Amino acid sequence: QLQLVESGGGQVQPGGSLRLSCAASEFSDDYYTIAWFRQAPGKEREGVSCISGSDEITDYSDSVKDRFTISRDNARKTVYLQMDSLKPEDTAVYYCAAGSFPFGKNWHLTFLYSYWGQGTQVTVSS
């Protein structure tokens, strides 16, 4: 069974940067769509960014577009989320998720993903 482990969270000041990593126990680059979600206290889990399998198509939510960058290293079985120009409203627990479905505009739907990591806390505060 696929296992996902996130790392790289922490506390940073507004305007700062963090890079999250999602390490997978196995990686078929033609099989899994990988996404980052986040959940702030009292709010629903929301999709942040997604990357497809071997063709590495990416998409972002409007709230993080032009600030966050998703990438994958299939040799290292790892997906990254580079987060720049962080804002207090980016504060949340960030989760990576994997699903075996064709990449499309519905990538933000949580029920499409069969595997989830345990989450890593990101806090943006001065």
PDB file of N, CA, C and O in Angstrom, residues 37-115:
ATOM      1  N   PHE A  37      -3.044  19.505  -0.400  1.00  0.00           N
ATOM      2  CA  PHE A  37      -4.225  20.122   0.185  1.00  0.00           C
ATOM      3  C   PHE A  37      -3.810  20.821   1.477  1.00  0.00           C
ATOM      4  O   PHE A  37      -2.751  20.553   2.023  1.00  0.00           O
ATOM      5  N   ARG A  38      -4.671  21.678   1.970  1.00  0.00           N
ATOM      6  CA  ARG A  38      -4.429  22.294   3.269  1.00  0.00           C
ATOM      7  C   ARG A  38      -5.746  22.456   4.005  1.00  0.00           C
ATOM      8  O   ARG A  38      -6.810  22.558   3.390  1.00  0.00           O
ATOM      9  N   GLN A  39      -5.632  22.483   5.327  1.00  0.00           N
ATOM     10  CA  GLN A  39      -6.814  22.656   6.152  1.00  0.00           C
ATOM     11  C   GLN A  39      -6.477  23.560   7.325  1.00  0.00           C
ATOM     12  O   GLN A  39      -5.617  23.218   8.149  1.00  0.00           O
ATOM     13  N   ALA A  40      -7.152  24.686   7.387  1.00  0.00           N
ATOM     14  CA  ALA A  40      -6.995  25.612   8.496  1.00  0.00           C
ATOM     15  C   ALA A  40      -8.050  25.310   9.556  1.00  0.00           C
ATOM     16  O   ALA A  40      -9.091  24.720   9.241  1.00  0.00           O
ATOM     17  N   PRO A  41      -7.829  25.699  10.802  1.00  0.00           N
ATOM     18  CA  PRO A  41      -8.809  25.425  11.868  1.00  0.00           C
ATOM     19  C   PRO A  41     -10.178  25.972  11.522  1.00  0.00           C
ATOM     20  O   PRO A  41     -10.330  27.125  11.115  1.00  0.00           O
ATOM     21  N   GLY A  42     -11.197  25.115  11.649  1.00  0.00           N
ATOM     22  CA  GLY A  42     -12.568  25.525  11.397  1.00  0.00           C
ATOM     23  C   GLY A  42     -12.947  25.625   9.935  1.00  0.00           C
ATOM     24  O   GLY A  42     -14.062  26.054   9.619  1.00  0.00           O
ATOM     25  N   LYS A  43     -12.030  25.246   9.043  1.00  0.00           N
ATOM     26  CA  LYS A  43     -12.318  25.338   7.610  1.00  0.00           C
ATOM     27  C   LYS A  43     -12.225  23.968   6.949  1.00  0.00           C
ATOM     28  O   LYS A  43     -11.623  23.044   7.483  1.00  0.00           O
ATOM     29  N   GLU A  44     -12.824  23.870   5.772  1.00  0.00           N
ATOM     30  CA  GLU A  44     -12.762  22.624   5.024  1.00  0.00           C
ATOM     31  C   GLU A  44     -11.387  22.461   4.371  1.00  0.00           C
ATOM     32  O   GLU A  44     -10.684  23.435   4.120  1.00  0.00           O
ATOM     33  N   ARG A  45     -11.042  21.203   4.100  1.00  0.00           N
ATOM     34  CA  ARG A  45      -9.797  20.932   3.398  1.00  0.00           C
ATOM     35  C   ARG A  45      -9.930  21.432   1.951  1.00  0.00           C
ATOM     36  O   ARG A  45     -10.912  21.167   1.279  1.00  0.00           O
ATOM     37  N   GLU A  46      -8.903  22.147   1.497  1.00  0.00           N
ATOM     38  CA  GLU A  46      -8.970  22.716   0.157  1.00  0.00           C
ATOM     39  C   GLU A  46      -7.746  22.318  -0.661  1.00  0.00           C
ATOM     40  O   GLU A  46      -6.639  22.193  -0.126  1.00  0.00           O
ATOM     41  N   GLY A  47      -7.952  22.145  -1.963  1.00  0.00           N
ATOM     42  CA  GLY A  47      -6.852  21.827  -2.845  1.00  0.00           C
ATOM     43  C   GLY A  47      -5.968  23.034  -3.080  1.00  0.00           C
ATOM     44  O   GLY A  47      -6.466  24.133  -3.301  1.00  0.00           O
ATOM     45  N   VAL A  48      -4.663  22.824  -3.032  1.00  0.00           N
ATOM     46  CA  VAL A  48      -3.689  23.896  -3.226  1.00  0.00           C
ATOM     47  C   VAL A  48      -3.032  23.782  -4.597  1.00  0.00           C
ATOM     48  O   VAL A  48      -2.961  24.753  -5.352  1.00  0.00           O
ATOM     49  N   SER A  49      -2.550  22.578  -4.904  1.00  0.00           N
ATOM     50  CA  SER A  49      -1.848  22.376  -6.163  1.00  0.00           C
ATOM     51  C   SER A  49      -1.829  20.907  -6.503  1.00  0.00           C
ATOM     52  O   SER A  49      -1.977  20.046  -5.627  1.00  0.00           O
ATOM     53  N   CYS A  50      -1.634  20.613  -7.782  1.00  0.00           N
ATOM     54  CA  CYS A  50      -1.669  19.237  -8.248  1.00  0.00           C
ATOM     55  C   CYS A  50      -0.673  19.056  -9.388  1.00  0.00           C
ATOM     56  O   CYS A  50      -0.434  19.987 -10.155  1.00  0.00           O
ATOM     57  N   ILE A  51      -0.119  17.843  -9.479  1.00  0.00           N
ATOM     58  CA  ILE A  51       0.772  17.521 -10.595  1.00  0.00           C
ATOM     59  C   ILE A  51       0.422  16.137 -11.103  1.00  0.00           C
ATOM     60  O   ILE A  51       0.201  15.210 -10.324  1.00  0.00           O
ATOM     61  N   SER A  52       0.352  16.003 -12.413  1.00  0.00           N
ATOM     62  CA  SER A  52      -0.034  14.732 -13.011  1.00  0.00           C
ATOM     63  C   SER A  52       1.154  13.768 -13.050  1.00  0.00           C
ATOM     64  O   SER A  52       2.223  14.066 -12.546  1.00  0.00           O
ATOM     65  N   GLY A  53       0.956  12.637 -13.673  1.00  0.00           N
ATOM     66  CA  GLY A  53       1.984  11.610 -13.743  1.00  0.00           C
ATOM     67  C   GLY A  53       3.154  11.986 -14.626  1.00  0.00           C
ATOM     68  O   GLY A  53       3.810  12.992 -14.418  1.00  0.00           O
ATOM     69  N   SER A  54       3.404  11.197 -15.649  1.00  0.00           N
ATOM     70  CA  SER A  54       4.643  11.349 -16.407  1.00  0.00           C
ATOM     71  C   SER A  54       4.710  12.655 -17.181  1.00  0.00           C
ATOM     72  O   SER A  54       5.805  13.166 -17.425  1.00  0.00           O
ATOM     73  N   ASP A  55       3.589  13.262 -17.567  1.00  0.00           N
ATOM     74  CA  ASP A  55       3.639  14.488 -18.357  1.00  0.00           C
ATOM     75  C   ASP A  55       3.716  15.741 -17.494  1.00  0.00           C
ATOM     76  O   ASP A  55       3.858  16.839 -18.015  1.00  0.00           O
ATOM     77  N   GLU A  56       3.590  15.562 -16.174  1.00  0.00           N
ATOM     78  CA  GLU A  56       3.816  16.645 -15.198  1.00  0.00           C
ATOM     79  C   GLU A  56       3.024  17.915 -15.502  1.00  0.00           C
ATOM     80  O   GLU A  56       3.545  19.027 -15.407  1.00  0.00           O
ATOM     81  N   ILE A  57       1.775  17.762 -15.826  1.00  0.00           N
ATOM     82  CA  ILE A  57       0.881  18.915 -15.926  1.00  0.00           C
ATOM     83  C   ILE A  57       0.586  19.390 -14.512  1.00  0.00           C
ATOM     84  O   ILE A  57       0.380  18.579 -13.600  1.00  0.00           O
ATOM     85  N   THR A  58       0.557  20.712 -14.318  1.00  0.00           N
ATOM     86  CA  THR A  58       0.323  21.260 -12.987  1.00  0.00           C
ATOM     87  C   THR A  58      -0.879  22.195 -12.983  1.00  0.00           C
ATOM     88  O   THR A  58      -1.277  22.730 -14.020  1.00  0.00           O
ATOM     89  N   ASP A  59      -1.432  22.391 -11.808  1.00  0.00           N
ATOM     90  CA  ASP A  59      -2.512  23.347 -11.627  1.00  0.00           C
ATOM     91  C   ASP A  59      -2.449  23.859 -10.204  1.00  0.00           C
ATOM     92  O   ASP A  59      -1.907  23.199  -9.310  1.00  0.00           O
ATOM     93  N   TYR A  60      -3.025  25.039  -9.992  1.00  0.00           N
ATOM     94  CA  TYR A  60      -2.975  25.695  -8.696  1.00  0.00           C
ATOM     95  C   TYR A  60      -4.314  26.330  -8.382  1.00  0.00           C
ATOM     96  O   TYR A  60      -5.045  26.740  -9.284  1.00  0.00           O
ATOM     97  N   SER A  61      -4.604  26.453  -7.105  1.00  0.00           N
ATOM     98  CA  SER A  61      -5.764  27.231  -6.711  1.00  0.00           C
ATOM     99  C   SER A  61      -5.460  28.703  -6.945  1.00  0.00           C
ATOM    100  O   SER A  61      -4.293  29.123  -6.961  1.00  0.00           O
ATOM    101  N   ASP A  62      -6.500  29.490  -7.107  1.00  0.00           N
ATOM    102  CA  ASP A  62      -6.301  30.919  -7.362  1.00  0.00           C
ATOM    103  C   ASP A  62      -5.567  31.604  -6.210  1.00  0.00           C
ATOM    104  O   ASP A  62      -4.819  32.560  -6.415  1.00  0.00           O
ATOM    105  N   SER A  63      -5.767  31.109  -4.993  1.00  0.00           N
ATOM    106  CA  SER A  63      -5.183  31.761  -3.824  1.00  0.00           C
ATOM    107  C   SER A  63      -3.663  31.608  -3.735  1.00  0.00           C
ATOM    108  O   SER A  63      -3.011  32.368  -3.016  1.00  0.00           O
ATOM    109  N   VAL A  64      -3.095  30.639  -4.460  1.00  0.00           N
ATOM    110  CA  VAL A  64      -1.646  30.426  -4.367  1.00  0.00           C
ATOM    111  C   VAL A  64      -0.947  30.568  -5.709  1.00  0.00           C
ATOM    112  O   VAL A  64       0.288  30.496  -5.771  1.00  0.00           O
ATOM    113  N   LYS A  65      -1.706  30.779  -6.765  1.00  0.00           N
ATOM    114  CA  LYS A  65      -1.121  30.887  -8.093  1.00  0.00           C
ATOM    115  C   LYS A  65      -0.086  32.009  -8.116  1.00  0.00           C
ATOM    116  O   LYS A  65      -0.297  33.070  -7.530  1.00  0.00           O
ATOM    117  N   ASP A  66       1.014  31.777  -8.770  1.00  0.00           N
ATOM    118  CA  ASP A  66       2.141  32.718  -8.897  1.00  0.00           C
ATOM    119  C   ASP A  66       2.964  32.852  -7.625  1.00  0.00           C
ATOM    120  O   ASP A  66       3.946  33.614  -7.604  1.00  0.00           O
ATOM    121  N   ARG A  67       2.601  32.132  -6.556  1.00  0.00           N
ATOM    122  CA  ARG A  67       3.403  32.152  -5.329  1.00  0.00           C
ATOM    123  C   ARG A  67       3.960  30.765  -5.001  1.00  0.00           C
ATOM    124  O   ARG A  67       5.044  30.645  -4.431  1.00  0.00           O
ATOM    125  N   PHE A  68       3.202  29.711  -5.321  1.00  0.00           N
ATOM    126  CA  PHE A  68       3.601  28.341  -5.018  1.00  0.00           C
ATOM    127  C   PHE A  68       3.985  27.634  -6.308  1.00  0.00           C
ATOM    128  O   PHE A  68       3.423  27.903  -7.377  1.00  0.00           O
ATOM    129  N   THR A  69       4.920  26.682  -6.198  1.00  0.00           N
ATOM    130  CA  THR A  69       5.337  25.882  -7.343  1.00  0.00           C
ATOM    131  C   THR A  69       5.427  24.415  -6.932  1.00  0.00           C
ATOM    132  O   THR A  69       6.112  24.081  -5.960  1.00  0.00           O
ATOM    133  N   ILE A  70       4.728  23.566  -7.673  1.00  0.00           N
ATOM    134  CA  ILE A  70       4.759  22.132  -7.407  1.00  0.00           C
ATOM    135  C   ILE A  70       5.694  21.464  -8.410  1.00  0.00           C
ATOM    136  O   ILE A  70       5.771  21.876  -9.576  1.00  0.00           O
ATOM    137  N   SER A  71       6.418  20.447  -7.950  1.00  0.00           N
ATOM    138  CA  SER A  71       7.305  19.705  -8.836  1.00  0.00           C
ATOM    139  C   SER A  71       7.437  18.280  -8.308  1.00  0.00           C
ATOM    140  O   SER A  71       7.090  18.004  -7.157  1.00  0.00           O
ATOM    141  N   ARG A  72       7.914  17.391  -9.142  1.00  0.00           N
ATOM    142  CA  ARG A  72       8.102  16.013  -8.705  1.00  0.00           C
ATOM    143  C   ARG A  72       9.429  15.486  -9.210  1.00  0.00           C
ATOM    144  O   ARG A  72       9.869  15.836 -10.296  1.00  0.00           O
ATOM    145  N   ASP A  73      10.060  14.654  -8.401  1.00  0.00           N
ATOM    146  CA  ASP A  73      11.293  13.979  -8.738  1.00  0.00           C
ATOM    147  C   ASP A  73      11.008  12.488  -8.652  1.00  0.00           C
ATOM    148  O   ASP A  73      11.005  11.908  -7.558  1.00  0.00           O
ATOM    149  N   ASN A  74      10.744  11.860  -9.793  1.00  0.00           N
ATOM    150  CA  ASN A  74      10.345  10.465  -9.770  1.00  0.00           C
ATOM    151  C   ASN A  74      11.477   9.557  -9.297  1.00  0.00           C
ATOM    152  O   ASN A  74      11.225   8.520  -8.675  1.00  0.00           O
ATOM    153  N   ALA A  75      12.717   9.930  -9.566  1.00  0.00           N
ATOM    154  CA  ALA A  75      13.847   9.121  -9.113  1.00  0.00           C
ATOM    155  C   ALA A  75      13.910   9.068  -7.592  1.00  0.00           C
ATOM    156  O   ALA A  75      14.259   8.047  -7.007  1.00  0.00           O
ATOM    157  N   ARG A  76      13.565  10.171  -6.945  1.00  0.00           N
ATOM    158  CA  ARG A  76      13.557  10.240  -5.481  1.00  0.00           C
ATOM    159  C   ARG A  76      12.196   9.933  -4.883  1.00  0.00           C
ATOM    160  O   ARG A  76      12.030   9.969  -3.666  1.00  0.00           O
ATOM    161  N   LYS A  77      11.205   9.658  -5.743  1.00  0.00           N
ATOM    162  CA  LYS A  77       9.851   9.354  -5.269  1.00  0.00           C
ATOM    163  C   LYS A  77       9.324  10.472  -4.375  1.00  0.00           C
ATOM    164  O   LYS A  77       8.722  10.211  -3.316  1.00  0.00           O
ATOM    165  N   THR A  78       9.541  11.698  -4.789  1.00  0.00           N
ATOM    166  CA  THR A  78       9.195  12.831  -3.945  1.00  0.00           C
ATOM    167  C   THR A  78       8.520  13.926  -4.763  1.00  0.00           C
ATOM    168  O   THR A  78       8.913  14.182  -5.912  1.00  0.00           O
ATOM    169  N   VAL A  79       7.511  14.535  -4.172  1.00  0.00           N
ATOM    170  CA  VAL A  79       6.858  15.704  -4.740  1.00  0.00           C
ATOM    171  C   VAL A  79       7.122  16.877  -3.806  1.00  0.00           C
ATOM    172  O   VAL A  79       7.055  16.731  -2.581  1.00  0.00           O
ATOM    173  N   TYR A  80       7.409  18.023  -4.386  1.00  0.00           N
ATOM    174  CA  TYR A  80       7.743  19.215  -3.618  1.00  0.00           C
ATOM    175  C   TYR A  80       6.691  20.295  -3.818  1.00  0.00           C
ATOM    176  O   TYR A  80       6.049  20.369  -4.863  1.00  0.00           O
ATOM    177  N   LEU A  81       6.557  21.153  -2.809  1.00  0.00           N
ATOM    178  CA  LEU A  81       5.746  22.355  -2.934  1.00  0.00           C
ATOM    179  C   LEU A  81       6.586  23.516  -2.429  1.00  0.00           C
ATOM    180  O   LEU A  81       6.812  23.655  -1.215  1.00  0.00           O
ATOM    181  N   GLN A  82       7.084  24.325  -3.355  1.00  0.00           N
ATOM    182  CA  GLN A  82       7.837  25.519  -3.009  1.00  0.00           C
ATOM    183  C   GLN A  82       6.848  26.645  -2.764  1.00  0.00           C
ATOM    184  O   GLN A  82       6.065  26.992  -3.656  1.00  0.00           O
ATOM    185  N   MET A  83       6.878  27.210  -1.575  1.00  0.00           N
ATOM    186  CA  MET A  83       5.929  28.237  -1.189  1.00  0.00           C
ATOM    187  C   MET A  83       6.687  29.538  -0.930  1.00  0.00           C
ATOM    188  O   MET A  83       7.504  29.605   0.002  1.00  0.00           O
ATOM    189  N   ASP A  84       6.431  30.529  -1.748  1.00  0.00           N
ATOM    190  CA  ASP A  84       7.074  31.829  -1.633  1.00  0.00           C
ATOM    191  C   ASP A  84       6.042  32.902  -1.309  1.00  0.00           C
ATOM    192  O   ASP A  84       4.839  32.680  -1.472  1.00  0.00           O
ATOM    193  N   SER A  85       6.524  34.049  -0.870  1.00  0.00           N
ATOM    194  CA  SER A  85       5.642  35.182  -0.536  1.00  0.00           C
ATOM    195  C   SER A  85       4.494  34.741   0.363  1.00  0.00           C
ATOM    196  O   SER A  85       3.325  35.072   0.112  1.00  0.00           O
ATOM    197  N   LEU A  86       4.821  34.002   1.387  1.00  0.00           N
ATOM    198  CA  LEU A  86       3.791  33.450   2.266  1.00  0.00           C
ATOM    199  C   LEU A  86       3.027  34.528   3.004  1.00  0.00           C
ATOM    200  O   LEU A  86       3.587  35.580   3.371  1.00  0.00           O
ATOM    201  N   LYS A  87       1.740  34.249   3.220  1.00  0.00           N
ATOM    202  CA  LYS A  87       0.833  35.179   3.888  1.00  0.00           C
ATOM    203  C   LYS A  87       0.257  34.505   5.134  1.00  0.00           C
ATOM    204  O   LYS A  87       0.192  33.268   5.196  1.00  0.00           O
ATOM    205  N   PRO A  88      -0.204  35.276   6.095  1.00  0.00           N
ATOM    206  CA  PRO A  88      -0.819  34.660   7.283  1.00  0.00           C
ATOM    207  C   PRO A  88      -1.968  33.710   6.928  1.00  0.00           C
ATOM    208  O   PRO A  88      -2.162  32.697   7.605  1.00  0.00           O
ATOM    209  N   GLU A  89      -2.704  34.017   5.880  1.00  0.00           N
ATOM    210  CA  GLU A  89      -3.822  33.157   5.487  1.00  0.00           C
ATOM    211  C   GLU A  89      -3.384  31.824   4.879  1.00  0.00           C
ATOM    212  O   GLU A  89      -4.216  30.955   4.611  1.00  0.00           O
ATOM    213  N   ASP A  90      -2.084  31.648   4.670  1.00  0.00           N
ATOM    214  CA  ASP A  90      -1.565  30.349   4.236  1.00  0.00           C
ATOM    215  C   ASP A  90      -1.381  29.389   5.412  1.00  0.00           C
ATOM    216  O   ASP A  90      -1.054  28.214   5.206  1.00  0.00           O
ATOM    217  N   THR A  91      -1.564  29.873   6.620  1.00  0.00           N
ATOM    218  CA  THR A  91      -1.406  29.043   7.810  1.00  0.00           C
ATOM    219  C   THR A  91      -2.421  27.900   7.799  1.00  0.00           C
ATOM    220  O   THR A  91      -3.623  28.128   7.680  1.00  0.00           O
ATOM    221  N   ALA A  92      -1.925  26.674   7.899  1.00  0.00           N
ATOM    222  CA  ALA A  92      -2.779  25.483   7.839  1.00  0.00           C
ATOM    223  C   ALA A  92      -1.919  24.241   8.017  1.00  0.00           C
ATOM    224  O   ALA A  92      -0.684  24.321   8.000  1.00  0.00           O
ATOM    225  N   VAL A  93      -2.590  23.116   8.173  1.00  0.00           N
ATOM    226  CA  VAL A  93      -1.912  21.828   8.045  1.00  0.00           C
ATOM    227  C   VAL A  93      -1.954  21.447   6.569  1.00  0.00           C
ATOM    228  O   VAL A  93      -3.016  21.466   5.945  1.00  0.00           O
ATOM    229  N   TYR A  94      -0.793  21.114   6.026  1.00  0.00           N
ATOM    230  CA  TYR A  94      -0.689  20.767   4.613  1.00  0.00           C
ATOM    231  C   TYR A  94      -0.540  19.255   4.461  1.00  0.00           C
ATOM    232  O   TYR A  94       0.273  18.620   5.150  1.00  0.00           O
ATOM    233  N   TYR A  95      -1.339  18.703   3.564  1.00  0.00           N
ATOM    234  CA  TYR A  95      -1.353  17.265   3.316  1.00  0.00           C
ATOM    235  C   TYR A  95      -1.012  16.989   1.854  1.00  0.00           C
ATOM    236  O   TYR A  95      -1.450  17.733   0.971  1.00  0.00           O
ATOM    237  N   CYS A  96      -0.285  15.923   1.603  1.00  0.00           N
ATOM    238  CA  CYS A  96      -0.177  15.464   0.227  1.00  0.00           C
ATOM    239  C   CYS A  96      -1.063  14.237   0.065  1.00  0.00           C
ATOM    240  O   CYS A  96      -1.351  13.509   1.027  1.00  0.00           O
ATOM    241  N   ALA A  97      -1.513  14.047  -1.157  1.00  0.00           N
ATOM    242  CA  ALA A  97      -2.446  12.971  -1.450  1.00  0.00           C
ATOM    243  C   ALA A  97      -2.140  12.406  -2.828  1.00  0.00           C
ATOM    244  O   ALA A  97      -1.650  13.120  -3.708  1.00  0.00           O
ATOM    245  N   ALA A  98      -2.451  11.126  -3.018  1.00  0.00           N
ATOM    246  CA  ALA A  98      -2.210  10.455  -4.289  1.00  0.00           C
ATOM    247  C   ALA A  98      -3.472   9.755  -4.749  1.00  0.00           C
ATOM    248  O   ALA A  98      -4.194   9.144  -3.952  1.00  0.00           O
ATOM    249  N   GLY A  99      -3.710   9.841  -6.043  1.00  0.00           N
ATOM    250  CA  GLY A  99      -4.873   9.190  -6.612  1.00  0.00           C
ATOM    251  C   GLY A  99      -4.569   8.653  -7.998  1.00  0.00           C
ATOM    252  O   GLY A  99      -3.762   9.230  -8.729  1.00  0.00           O
ATOM    253  N   SER A 100      -5.228   7.572  -8.372  1.00  0.00           N
ATOM    254  CA  SER A 100      -5.027   6.974  -9.689  1.00  0.00           C
ATOM    255  C   SER A 100      -6.198   7.332 -10.579  1.00  0.00           C
ATOM    256  O   SER A 100      -7.103   6.531 -10.783  1.00  0.00           O
ATOM    257  N   PHE A 101      -6.185   8.569 -11.080  1.00  0.00           N
ATOM    258  CA  PHE A 101      -7.246   9.043 -11.954  1.00  0.00           C
ATOM    259  C   PHE A 101      -6.637   9.989 -12.969  1.00  0.00           C
ATOM    260  O   PHE A 101      -5.582  10.589 -12.725  1.00  0.00           O
ATOM    261  N   PRO A 102      -7.289  10.157 -14.121  1.00  0.00           N
ATOM    262  CA  PRO A 102      -6.742  11.076 -15.133  1.00  0.00           C
ATOM    263  C   PRO A 102      -6.761  12.506 -14.637  1.00  0.00           C
ATOM    264  O   PRO A 102      -7.737  12.965 -14.046  1.00  0.00           O
ATOM    265  N   PHE A 103      -5.668  13.203 -14.852  1.00  0.00           N
ATOM    266  CA  PHE A 103      -5.579  14.588 -14.410  1.00  0.00           C
ATOM    267  C   PHE A 103      -6.642  15.428 -15.113  1.00  0.00           C
ATOM    268  O   PHE A 103      -6.855  15.321 -16.313  1.00  0.00           O
ATOM    269  N   GLY A 104      -7.290  16.301 -14.351  1.00  0.00           N
ATOM    270  CA  GLY A 104      -8.292  17.175 -14.928  1.00  0.00           C
ATOM    271  C   GLY A 104      -8.643  18.285 -13.974  1.00  0.00           C
ATOM    272  O   GLY A 104      -8.051  18.418 -12.895  1.00  0.00           O
ATOM    273  N   LYS A 105      -9.645  19.088 -14.355  1.00  0.00           N
ATOM    274  CA  LYS A 105     -10.009  20.255 -13.561  1.00  0.00           C
ATOM    275  C   LYS A 105     -10.679  19.884 -12.247  1.00  0.00           C
ATOM    276  O   LYS A 105     -10.936  20.757 -11.417  1.00  0.00           O
ATOM    277  N   ASN A 106     -11.024  18.626 -12.042  1.00  0.00           N
ATOM    278  CA  ASN A 106     -11.650  18.195 -10.796  1.00  0.00           C
ATOM    279  C   ASN A 106     -10.628  17.717  -9.774  1.00  0.00           C
ATOM    280  O   ASN A 106     -10.997  17.096  -8.765  1.00  0.00           O
ATOM    281  N   TRP A 107      -9.345  18.032  -9.966  1.00  0.00           N
ATOM    282  CA  TRP A 107      -8.296  17.502  -9.108  1.00  0.00           C
ATOM    283  C   TRP A 107      -8.458  17.907  -7.652  1.00  0.00           C
ATOM    284  O   TRP A 107      -7.911  17.290  -6.757  1.00  0.00           O
ATOM    285  N   HIS A 108      -9.203  18.971  -7.377  1.00  0.00           N
ATOM    286  CA  HIS A 108      -9.338  19.483  -6.018  1.00  0.00           C
ATOM    287  C   HIS A 108     -10.358  18.709  -5.179  1.00  0.00           C
ATOM    288  O   HIS A 108     -10.550  19.023  -3.999  1.00  0.00           O
ATOM    289  N   LEU A 109     -11.012  17.719  -5.760  1.00  0.00           N
ATOM    290  CA  LEU A 109     -12.023  16.941  -5.028  1.00  0.00           C
ATOM    291  C   LEU A 109     -11.343  15.869  -4.189  1.00  0.00           C
ATOM    292  O   LEU A 109     -10.680  14.972  -4.711  1.00  0.00           O
ATOM    293  N   THR A 110     -11.514  15.938  -2.878  1.00  0.00           N
ATOM    294  CA  THR A 110     -10.781  15.056  -1.968  1.00  0.00           C
ATOM    295  C   THR A 110     -11.114  13.581  -2.166  1.00  0.00           C
ATOM    296  O   THR A 110     -10.258  12.719  -1.964  1.00  0.00           O
ATOM    297  N   PHE A 111     -12.339  13.269  -2.590  1.00  0.00           N
ATOM    298  CA  PHE A 111     -12.729  11.863  -2.691  1.00  0.00           C
ATOM    299  C   PHE A 111     -12.005  11.127  -3.827  1.00  0.00           C
ATOM    300  O   PHE A 111     -12.023   9.893  -3.885  1.00  0.00           O
ATOM    301  N   LEU A 112     -11.333  11.843  -4.695  1.00  0.00           N
ATOM    302  CA  LEU A 112     -10.590  11.204  -5.787  1.00  0.00           C
ATOM    303  C   LEU A 112      -9.284  10.573  -5.309  1.00  0.00           C
ATOM    304  O   LEU A 112      -8.685   9.780  -6.019  1.00  0.00           O
ATOM    305  N   TYR A 113      -8.861  10.923  -4.108  1.00  0.00           N
ATOM    306  CA  TYR A 113      -7.545  10.492  -3.625  1.00  0.00           C
ATOM    307  C   TYR A 113      -7.690   9.343  -2.629  1.00  0.00           C
ATOM    308  O   TYR A 113      -8.418   9.437  -1.643  1.00  0.00           O
ATOM    309  N   SER A 114      -6.952   8.268  -2.883  1.00  0.00           N
ATOM    310  CA  SER A 114      -7.024   7.085  -2.036  1.00  0.00           C
ATOM    311  C   SER A 114      -5.992   7.094  -0.917  1.00  0.00           C
ATOM    312  O   SER A 114      -6.139   6.363   0.065  1.00  0.00           O
ATOM    313  N   TYR A 115      -4.941   7.872  -1.095  1.00  0.00           N
ATOM    314  CA  TYR A 115      -3.837   7.833  -0.131  1.00  0.00           C
ATOM    315  C   TYR A 115      -3.530   9.252   0.351  1.00  0.00           C
ATOM    316  O   TYR A 115      -3.466  10.187  -0.449  1.00  0.00           O
TER     317      TYR A 115
END
